[in-house]
Short mmCIF file of C-alpha atoms and ligand atoms in Angstrom, two decimals:
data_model
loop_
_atom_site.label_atom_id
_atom_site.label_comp_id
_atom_site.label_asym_id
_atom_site.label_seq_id
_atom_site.Cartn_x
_atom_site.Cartn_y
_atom_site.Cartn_z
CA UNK A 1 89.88 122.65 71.95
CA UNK A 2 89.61 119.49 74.30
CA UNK A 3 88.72 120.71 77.95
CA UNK A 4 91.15 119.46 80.75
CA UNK A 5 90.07 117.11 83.21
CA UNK A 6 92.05 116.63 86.07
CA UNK A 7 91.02 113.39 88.04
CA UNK A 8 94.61 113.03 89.68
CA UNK A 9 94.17 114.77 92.95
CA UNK A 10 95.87 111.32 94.78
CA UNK A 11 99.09 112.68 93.21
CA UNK A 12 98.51 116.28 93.50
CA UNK A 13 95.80 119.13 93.94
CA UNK A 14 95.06 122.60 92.37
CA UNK A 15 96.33 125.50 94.94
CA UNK A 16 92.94 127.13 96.39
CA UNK A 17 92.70 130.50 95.73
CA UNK A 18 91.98 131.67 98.66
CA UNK A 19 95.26 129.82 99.87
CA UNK A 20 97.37 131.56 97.19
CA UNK A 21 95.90 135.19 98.34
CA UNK A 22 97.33 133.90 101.95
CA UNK A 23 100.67 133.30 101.23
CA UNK A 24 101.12 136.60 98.29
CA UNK A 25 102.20 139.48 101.38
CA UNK A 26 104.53 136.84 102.68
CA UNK A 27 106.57 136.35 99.24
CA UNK A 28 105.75 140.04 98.34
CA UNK A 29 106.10 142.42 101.33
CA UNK A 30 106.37 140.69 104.42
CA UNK A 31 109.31 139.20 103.79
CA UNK A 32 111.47 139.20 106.91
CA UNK A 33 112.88 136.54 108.67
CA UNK A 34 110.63 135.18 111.37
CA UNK A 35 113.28 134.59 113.84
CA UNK A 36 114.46 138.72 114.10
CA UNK A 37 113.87 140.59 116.39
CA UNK A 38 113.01 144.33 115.09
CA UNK A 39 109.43 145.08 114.08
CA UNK A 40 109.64 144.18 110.29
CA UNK A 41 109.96 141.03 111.12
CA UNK A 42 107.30 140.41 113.88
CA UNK A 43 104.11 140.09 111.45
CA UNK A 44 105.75 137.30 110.11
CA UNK A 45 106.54 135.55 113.34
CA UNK A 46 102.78 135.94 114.29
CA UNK A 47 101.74 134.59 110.91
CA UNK A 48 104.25 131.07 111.72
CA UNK A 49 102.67 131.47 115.16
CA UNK A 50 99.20 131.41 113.81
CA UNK A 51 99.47 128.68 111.00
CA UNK A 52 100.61 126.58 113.38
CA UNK A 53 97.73 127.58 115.89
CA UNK A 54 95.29 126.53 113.14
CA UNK A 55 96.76 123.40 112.06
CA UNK A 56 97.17 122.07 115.44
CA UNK A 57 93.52 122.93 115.73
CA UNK A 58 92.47 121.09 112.72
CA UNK A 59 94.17 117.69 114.14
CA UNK A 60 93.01 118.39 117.94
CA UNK A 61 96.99 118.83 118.88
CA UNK A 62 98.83 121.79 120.49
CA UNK A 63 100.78 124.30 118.59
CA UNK A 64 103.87 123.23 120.03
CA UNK A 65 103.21 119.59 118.34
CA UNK A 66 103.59 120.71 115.09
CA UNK A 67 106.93 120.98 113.26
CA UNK A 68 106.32 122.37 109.28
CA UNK A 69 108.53 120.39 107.09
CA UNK A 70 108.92 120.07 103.41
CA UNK A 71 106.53 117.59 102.96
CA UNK A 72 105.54 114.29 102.98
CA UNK A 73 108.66 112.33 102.16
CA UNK A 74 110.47 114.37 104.67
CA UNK A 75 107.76 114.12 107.71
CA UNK A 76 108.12 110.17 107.36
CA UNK A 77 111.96 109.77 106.99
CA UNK A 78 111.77 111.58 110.40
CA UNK A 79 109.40 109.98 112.20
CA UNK A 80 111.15 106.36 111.27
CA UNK A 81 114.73 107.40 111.49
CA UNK A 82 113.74 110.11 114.50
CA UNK A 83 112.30 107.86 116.64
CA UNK A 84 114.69 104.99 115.77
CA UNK A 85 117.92 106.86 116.18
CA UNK A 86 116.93 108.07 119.85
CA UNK A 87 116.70 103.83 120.65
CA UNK A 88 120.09 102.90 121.12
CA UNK A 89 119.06 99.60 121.92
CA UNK A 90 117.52 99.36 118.39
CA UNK A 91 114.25 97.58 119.11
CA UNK A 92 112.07 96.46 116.33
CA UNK A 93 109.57 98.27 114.27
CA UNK A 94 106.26 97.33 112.79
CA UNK A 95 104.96 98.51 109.41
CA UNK A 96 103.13 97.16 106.33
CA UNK A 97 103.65 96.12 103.12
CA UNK A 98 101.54 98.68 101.32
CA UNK A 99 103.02 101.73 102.83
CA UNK A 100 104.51 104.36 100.69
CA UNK A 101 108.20 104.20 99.29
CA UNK A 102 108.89 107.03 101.72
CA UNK A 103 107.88 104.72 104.62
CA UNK A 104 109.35 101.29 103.12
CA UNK A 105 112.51 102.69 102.02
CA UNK A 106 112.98 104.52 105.71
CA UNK A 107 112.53 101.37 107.12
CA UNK A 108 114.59 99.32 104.70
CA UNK A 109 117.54 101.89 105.62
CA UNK A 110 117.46 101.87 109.73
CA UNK A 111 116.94 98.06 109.15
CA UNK A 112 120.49 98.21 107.20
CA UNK A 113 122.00 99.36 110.62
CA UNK A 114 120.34 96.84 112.71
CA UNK A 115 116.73 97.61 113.87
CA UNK A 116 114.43 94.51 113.31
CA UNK A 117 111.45 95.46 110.84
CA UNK A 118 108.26 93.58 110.60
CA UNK A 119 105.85 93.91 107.87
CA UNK A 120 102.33 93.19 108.29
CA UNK A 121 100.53 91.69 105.37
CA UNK A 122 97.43 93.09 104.46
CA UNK A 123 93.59 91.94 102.96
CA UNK A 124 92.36 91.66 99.55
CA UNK A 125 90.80 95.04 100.55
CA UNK A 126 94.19 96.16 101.83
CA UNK A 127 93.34 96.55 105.12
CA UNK A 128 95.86 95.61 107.79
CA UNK A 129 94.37 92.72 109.94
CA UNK A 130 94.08 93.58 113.71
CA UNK A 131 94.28 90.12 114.80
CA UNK A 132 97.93 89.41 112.41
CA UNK A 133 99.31 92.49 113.97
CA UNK A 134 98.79 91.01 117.69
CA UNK A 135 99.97 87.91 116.99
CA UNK A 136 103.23 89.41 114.55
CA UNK A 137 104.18 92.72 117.16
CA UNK A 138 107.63 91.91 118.62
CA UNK A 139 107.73 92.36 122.55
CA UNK A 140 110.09 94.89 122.07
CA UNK A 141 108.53 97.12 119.61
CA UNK A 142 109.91 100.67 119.02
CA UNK A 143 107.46 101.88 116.83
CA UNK A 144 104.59 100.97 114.63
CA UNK A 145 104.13 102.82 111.67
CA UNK A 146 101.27 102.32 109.40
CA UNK A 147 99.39 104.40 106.69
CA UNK A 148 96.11 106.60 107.48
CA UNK A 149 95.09 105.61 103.85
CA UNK A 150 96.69 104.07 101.12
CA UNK A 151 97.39 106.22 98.23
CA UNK A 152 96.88 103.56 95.11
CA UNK A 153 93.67 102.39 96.66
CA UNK A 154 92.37 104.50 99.29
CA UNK A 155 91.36 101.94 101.83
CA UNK A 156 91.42 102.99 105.37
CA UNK A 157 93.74 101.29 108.09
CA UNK A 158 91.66 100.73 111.62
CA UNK A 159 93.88 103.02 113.13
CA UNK A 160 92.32 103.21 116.70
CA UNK A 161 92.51 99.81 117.18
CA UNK A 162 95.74 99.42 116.09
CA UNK A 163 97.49 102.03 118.48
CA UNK A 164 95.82 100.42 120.79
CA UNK A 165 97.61 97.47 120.63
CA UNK A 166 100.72 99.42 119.34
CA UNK A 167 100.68 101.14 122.75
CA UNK A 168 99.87 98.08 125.31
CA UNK A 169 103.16 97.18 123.92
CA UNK A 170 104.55 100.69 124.37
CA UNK A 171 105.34 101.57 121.32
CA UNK A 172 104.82 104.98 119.22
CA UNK A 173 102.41 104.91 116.66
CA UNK A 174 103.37 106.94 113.66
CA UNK A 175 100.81 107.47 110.75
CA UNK A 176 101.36 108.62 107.13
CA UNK A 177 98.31 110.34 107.03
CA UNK A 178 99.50 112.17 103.35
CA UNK A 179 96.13 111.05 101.77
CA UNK A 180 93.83 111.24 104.48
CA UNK A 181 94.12 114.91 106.20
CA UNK A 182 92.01 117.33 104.78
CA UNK A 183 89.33 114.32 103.07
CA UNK A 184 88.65 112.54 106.60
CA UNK A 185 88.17 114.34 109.97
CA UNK A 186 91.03 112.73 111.95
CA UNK A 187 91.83 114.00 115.73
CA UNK A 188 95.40 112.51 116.85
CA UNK A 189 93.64 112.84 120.41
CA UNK A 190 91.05 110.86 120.25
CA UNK A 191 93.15 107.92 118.00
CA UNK A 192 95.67 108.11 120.20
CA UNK A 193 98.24 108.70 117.49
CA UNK A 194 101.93 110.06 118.54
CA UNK A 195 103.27 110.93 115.24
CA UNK A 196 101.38 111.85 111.74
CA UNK A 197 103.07 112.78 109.08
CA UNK A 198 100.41 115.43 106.24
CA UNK A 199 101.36 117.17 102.95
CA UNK A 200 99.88 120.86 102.07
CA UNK A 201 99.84 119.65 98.01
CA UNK A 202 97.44 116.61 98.65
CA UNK A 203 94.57 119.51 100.09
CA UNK A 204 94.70 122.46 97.85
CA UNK A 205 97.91 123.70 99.37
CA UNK A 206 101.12 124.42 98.03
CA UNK A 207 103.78 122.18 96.86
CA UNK A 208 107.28 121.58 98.86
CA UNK A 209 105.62 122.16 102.45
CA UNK A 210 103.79 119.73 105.00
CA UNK A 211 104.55 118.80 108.87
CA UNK A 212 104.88 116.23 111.31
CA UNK A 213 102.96 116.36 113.97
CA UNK A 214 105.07 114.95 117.36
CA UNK A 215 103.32 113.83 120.24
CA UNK A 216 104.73 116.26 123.71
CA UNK A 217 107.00 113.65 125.34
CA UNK A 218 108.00 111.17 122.23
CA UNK A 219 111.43 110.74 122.02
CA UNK A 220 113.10 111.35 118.91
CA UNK A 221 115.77 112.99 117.38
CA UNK A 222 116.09 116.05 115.89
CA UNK A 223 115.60 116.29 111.90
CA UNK A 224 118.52 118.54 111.46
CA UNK A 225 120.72 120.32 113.64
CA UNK A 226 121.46 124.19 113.31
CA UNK A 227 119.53 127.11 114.36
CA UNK A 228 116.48 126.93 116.74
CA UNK A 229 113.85 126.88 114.11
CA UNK A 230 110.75 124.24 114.33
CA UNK A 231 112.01 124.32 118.82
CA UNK A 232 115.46 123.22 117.89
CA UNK A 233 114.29 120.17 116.06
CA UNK A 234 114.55 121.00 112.36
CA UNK A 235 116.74 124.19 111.69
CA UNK A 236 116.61 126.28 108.73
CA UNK A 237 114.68 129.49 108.06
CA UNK A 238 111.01 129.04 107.74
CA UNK A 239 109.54 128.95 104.06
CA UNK A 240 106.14 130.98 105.65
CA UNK A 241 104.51 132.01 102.50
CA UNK A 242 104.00 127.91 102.21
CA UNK A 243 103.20 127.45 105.36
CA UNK A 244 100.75 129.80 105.74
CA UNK A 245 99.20 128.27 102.66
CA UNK A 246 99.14 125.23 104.05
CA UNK A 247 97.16 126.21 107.30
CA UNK A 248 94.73 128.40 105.06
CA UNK A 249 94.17 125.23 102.95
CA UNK A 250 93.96 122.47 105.34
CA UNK A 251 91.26 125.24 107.36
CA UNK A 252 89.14 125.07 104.37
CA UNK A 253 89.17 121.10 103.66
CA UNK A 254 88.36 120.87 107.02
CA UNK A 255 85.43 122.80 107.60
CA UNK A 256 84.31 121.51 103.88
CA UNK A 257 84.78 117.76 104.41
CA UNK A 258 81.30 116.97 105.08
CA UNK A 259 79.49 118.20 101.98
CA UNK A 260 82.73 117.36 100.02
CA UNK A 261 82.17 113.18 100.83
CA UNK A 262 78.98 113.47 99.67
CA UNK A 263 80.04 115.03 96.52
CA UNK A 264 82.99 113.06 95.87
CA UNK A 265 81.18 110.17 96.39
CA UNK A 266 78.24 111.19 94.00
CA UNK A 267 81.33 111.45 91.15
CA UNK A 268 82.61 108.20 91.59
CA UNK A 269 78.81 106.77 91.75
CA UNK A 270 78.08 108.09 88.55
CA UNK A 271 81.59 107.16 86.54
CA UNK A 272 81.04 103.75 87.87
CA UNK A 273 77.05 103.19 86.22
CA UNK A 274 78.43 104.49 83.03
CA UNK A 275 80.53 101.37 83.35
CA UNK A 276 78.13 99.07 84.35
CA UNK A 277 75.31 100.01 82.10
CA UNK A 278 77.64 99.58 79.67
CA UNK A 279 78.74 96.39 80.11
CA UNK A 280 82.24 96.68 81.33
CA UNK A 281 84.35 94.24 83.09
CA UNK A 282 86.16 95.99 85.90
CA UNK A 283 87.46 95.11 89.65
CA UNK A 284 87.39 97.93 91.77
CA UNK A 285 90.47 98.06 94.14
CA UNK A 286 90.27 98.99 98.11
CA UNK A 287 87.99 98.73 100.80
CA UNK A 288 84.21 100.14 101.21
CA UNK A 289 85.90 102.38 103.23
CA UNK A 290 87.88 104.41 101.46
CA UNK A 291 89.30 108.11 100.67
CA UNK A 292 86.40 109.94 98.72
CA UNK A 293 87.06 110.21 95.30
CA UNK A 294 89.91 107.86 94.72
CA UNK A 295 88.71 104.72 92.86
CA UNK A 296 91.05 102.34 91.81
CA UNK A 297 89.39 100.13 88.62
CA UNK A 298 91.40 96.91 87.42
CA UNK A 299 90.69 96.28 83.66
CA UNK A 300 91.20 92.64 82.99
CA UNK A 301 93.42 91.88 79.83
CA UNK A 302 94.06 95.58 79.49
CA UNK A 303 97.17 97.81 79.82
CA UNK A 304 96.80 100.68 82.22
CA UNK A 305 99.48 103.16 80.72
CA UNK A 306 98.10 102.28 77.61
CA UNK A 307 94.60 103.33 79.22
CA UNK A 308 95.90 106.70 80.56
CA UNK A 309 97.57 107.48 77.61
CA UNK A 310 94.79 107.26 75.43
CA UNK A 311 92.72 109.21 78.37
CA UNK A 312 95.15 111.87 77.98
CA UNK A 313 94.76 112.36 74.48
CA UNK A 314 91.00 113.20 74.91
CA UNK A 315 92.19 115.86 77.87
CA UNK A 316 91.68 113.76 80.65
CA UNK A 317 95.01 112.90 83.15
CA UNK A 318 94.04 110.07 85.16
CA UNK A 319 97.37 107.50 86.64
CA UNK A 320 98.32 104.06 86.28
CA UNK A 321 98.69 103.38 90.11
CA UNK A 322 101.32 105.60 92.65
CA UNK A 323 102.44 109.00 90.67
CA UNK A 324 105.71 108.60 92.58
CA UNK A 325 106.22 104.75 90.99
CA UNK A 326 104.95 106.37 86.99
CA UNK A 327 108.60 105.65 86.24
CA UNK A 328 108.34 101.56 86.89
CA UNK A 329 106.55 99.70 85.28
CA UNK A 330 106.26 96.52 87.01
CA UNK A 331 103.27 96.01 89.09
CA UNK A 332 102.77 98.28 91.87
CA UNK A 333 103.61 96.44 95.74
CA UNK A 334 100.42 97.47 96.52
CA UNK A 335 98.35 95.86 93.91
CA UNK A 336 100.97 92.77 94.79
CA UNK A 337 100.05 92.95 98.39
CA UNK A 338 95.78 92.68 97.65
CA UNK A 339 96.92 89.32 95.68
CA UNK A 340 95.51 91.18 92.33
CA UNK A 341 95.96 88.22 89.62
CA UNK A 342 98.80 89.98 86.99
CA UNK A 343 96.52 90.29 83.89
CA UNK A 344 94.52 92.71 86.26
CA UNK A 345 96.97 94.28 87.98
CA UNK A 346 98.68 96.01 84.76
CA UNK A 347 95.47 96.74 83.40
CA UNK A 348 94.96 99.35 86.36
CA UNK A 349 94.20 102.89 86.22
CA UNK A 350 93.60 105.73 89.82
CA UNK A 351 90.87 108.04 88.83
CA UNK A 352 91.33 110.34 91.99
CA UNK A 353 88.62 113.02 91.99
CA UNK A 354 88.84 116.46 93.82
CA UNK A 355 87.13 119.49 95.15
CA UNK A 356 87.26 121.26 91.89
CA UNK A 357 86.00 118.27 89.57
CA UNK A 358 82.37 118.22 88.70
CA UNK A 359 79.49 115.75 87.53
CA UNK A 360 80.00 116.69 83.74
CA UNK A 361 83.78 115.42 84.70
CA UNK A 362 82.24 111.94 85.98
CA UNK A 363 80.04 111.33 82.76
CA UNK A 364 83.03 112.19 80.51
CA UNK A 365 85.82 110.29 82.34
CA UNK A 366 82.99 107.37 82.09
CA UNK A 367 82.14 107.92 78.45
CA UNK A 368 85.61 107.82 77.62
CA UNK A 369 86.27 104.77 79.58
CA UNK A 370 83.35 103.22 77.69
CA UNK A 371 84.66 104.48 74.18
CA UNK A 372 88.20 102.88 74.56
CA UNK A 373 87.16 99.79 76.08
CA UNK A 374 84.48 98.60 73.67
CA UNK A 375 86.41 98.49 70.82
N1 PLP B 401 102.89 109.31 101.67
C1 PLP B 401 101.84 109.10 100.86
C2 PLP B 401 100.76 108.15 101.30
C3 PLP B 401 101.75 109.74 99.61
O1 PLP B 401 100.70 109.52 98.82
C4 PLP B 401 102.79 110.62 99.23
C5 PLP B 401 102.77 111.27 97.90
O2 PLP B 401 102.23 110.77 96.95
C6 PLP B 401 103.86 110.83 100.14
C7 PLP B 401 103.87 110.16 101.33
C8 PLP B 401 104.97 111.78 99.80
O3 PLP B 401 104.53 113.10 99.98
P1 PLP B 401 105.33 114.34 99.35
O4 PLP B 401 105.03 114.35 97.90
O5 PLP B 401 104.77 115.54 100.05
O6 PLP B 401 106.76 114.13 99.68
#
């Protein structure tokens, strides 16, 4: 039987085990409801209060920044519409072009009801240019919201010198930081950030749970109204086997980052010789730097679903480009955005390699590559 190799971890990751064994007495026995008061409950309260503890730690925030929501999706939708919706005076809001559909389509809505969006081009290397975004920020700026890392092609935004300018305007700086937590030590402290939005599936945690970390002081308003859950800001009962997943998982990534760069790297190293001694044509996507593991490769003349589904059938799930655009098959905005020429664009594949991936994974995701594209 064919082995399995996952090289999709930009879409999702395999649970840790040690994560899993976290969260089992909180689905099994400790299954009260964090806000009661009697004793059954109050191991679960301590287990919100400490995931929270060790998540803010992980970031360099205080507990009391972090709200746990469902994920990703739902961390940015608040952040844009939060921040917007508590500016009655609607002034504008910066973002880019390559963010995630969650970001653009945010925007795209509070823009609807009359907030002025600007979207920053970006690179070749899809990198946001420092100088376009002084020269493009509106004087009245709300907010500036742009991506840690880009999901398709991993490149790294220069974050600390864009909240810089972000906040000589005064204006929040929000960060989808979905592909970077866990992969790149970030502290919101010393970037200066005010809102970052993370998701526990992209690091070895569960599925369905993430947060959105909220400066003390921003304004914004609440994600939901109801009970006093998440300090009044996002009510609903607390889904704490998740969360506590999510704060054993992101604790792990974090003290493993170092070693895991250097592995990660070493993968993508070795898959891309294979290619070269072999003669391949390829253009690899991004900039230098970039999320370990995720390479984006750009086939010239080639189809990319074509690419991944013949990957698939020798047990190897790579993607075409975003997991959440698999359904559309025009050419992802992002691969737009870096100016890729079309007849390279659709003949792109992510290989996005993870903690659990080996060498042997490299060599046969390369081979494979090789095997399809000599022919
Ligand atoms: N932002 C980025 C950059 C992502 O890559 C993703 C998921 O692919 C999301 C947001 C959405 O996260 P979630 O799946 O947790 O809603």
């Amino acid at each position: 039987m064919t082995r399995l190799i996952y090289a999709d971890n930009a879409a999702t990751t395999r649970l840790d085990a040690d994560a899993f064994e976290a969260m089992k007495p909180y689905l099994l026995d400790n299954y009260g409801n964090a806000s009661q008061l009697y004793s059954f409950a109050r191991p679960v309260k301590r287990a919100l209060m400490q995931a929270r503890a060790d998540i803010a730690e992980c970031i360099g925030a205080q507990p009391e920044e972090i709200y746990f929501t469902s994920g990703g999706t739902e961390s940015d939708n608040w952040a844009i519409k939060g921040v917007s919706f508590a500016d009655l005076t609607k002034q504008a809001i910066v973002t880019s072009v390559i963010e995630h559909h969650a970001v653009l389509r945010a925007c795209e809505f509070v823009q609807l009801i009359g907030y002025p969006v600007v979207y920053l081009p970006v690179d070749k290397y899809g990198v946001v240019s420092v100088k376009s975004f002084e020269e493009m920020i509106p004087e009245k700026t709300r907010l500036v919201s742009i991506m840690y890392a880009n999901n398709e092609i991993g490149s790294i935004q220069p974050i600390k010198q864009l909240v810089d300018i972000a906040h000589a305007h005064n204006a929040y700086f929000h960060t989808d930081a979905v592909q970077a937590l866990g992969h790149i030590n970030l502290n919101v402290n010393d970037l200066g950030i005010d809102l970052l939005s993370a998701s526990a599936h992209k690091f070895n945690g569960p599925k369905g749970i993430g947060f959105l970390y909220i400066r003390s002081g921003t304004d914004i308003s609440p994600h939901s109204h109801g009970g006093a859950q998440e300090f009044g800001m996002r009510a609903g009962t607390e889904n704490i086997a998740s969360i506590v997943g999510m704060a054993a998982a992101l604790k792990k990534n974090c003290a493993e980052i170092e070693h895991r760069t250097v592995e990660l790297h070493a993968l993508s190293d070795r898959l891309l010789s294979i290619l070269d001694q072999a003669g391949i044509a390829y253009v690899r996507n991004g900039s230098k730097d970039c999320i370990p593991g995720n390479i984006s490769l750009s086939f010239p003349g080639q189809d990319g679903e074509a690419l991944l589904h013949r990957l698939d059938l020798m047990g190897i799930s790579v993607s075409t480009g975003a997991a959440c655009d698999s359904k559309n098959n025009q050419v992802s905005h992002v691969l737009s955005a870096i100016g890729l020429p079309q007849d390279c664009a659709r003949g792109t594949i992510r290989i996005s390699f993870g903690c659990f991936n080996t060498i042997d994974d490299a060599v046969a995701i390369g081979n494979s590559l090789v095997k399809i594209l000599s022919k």
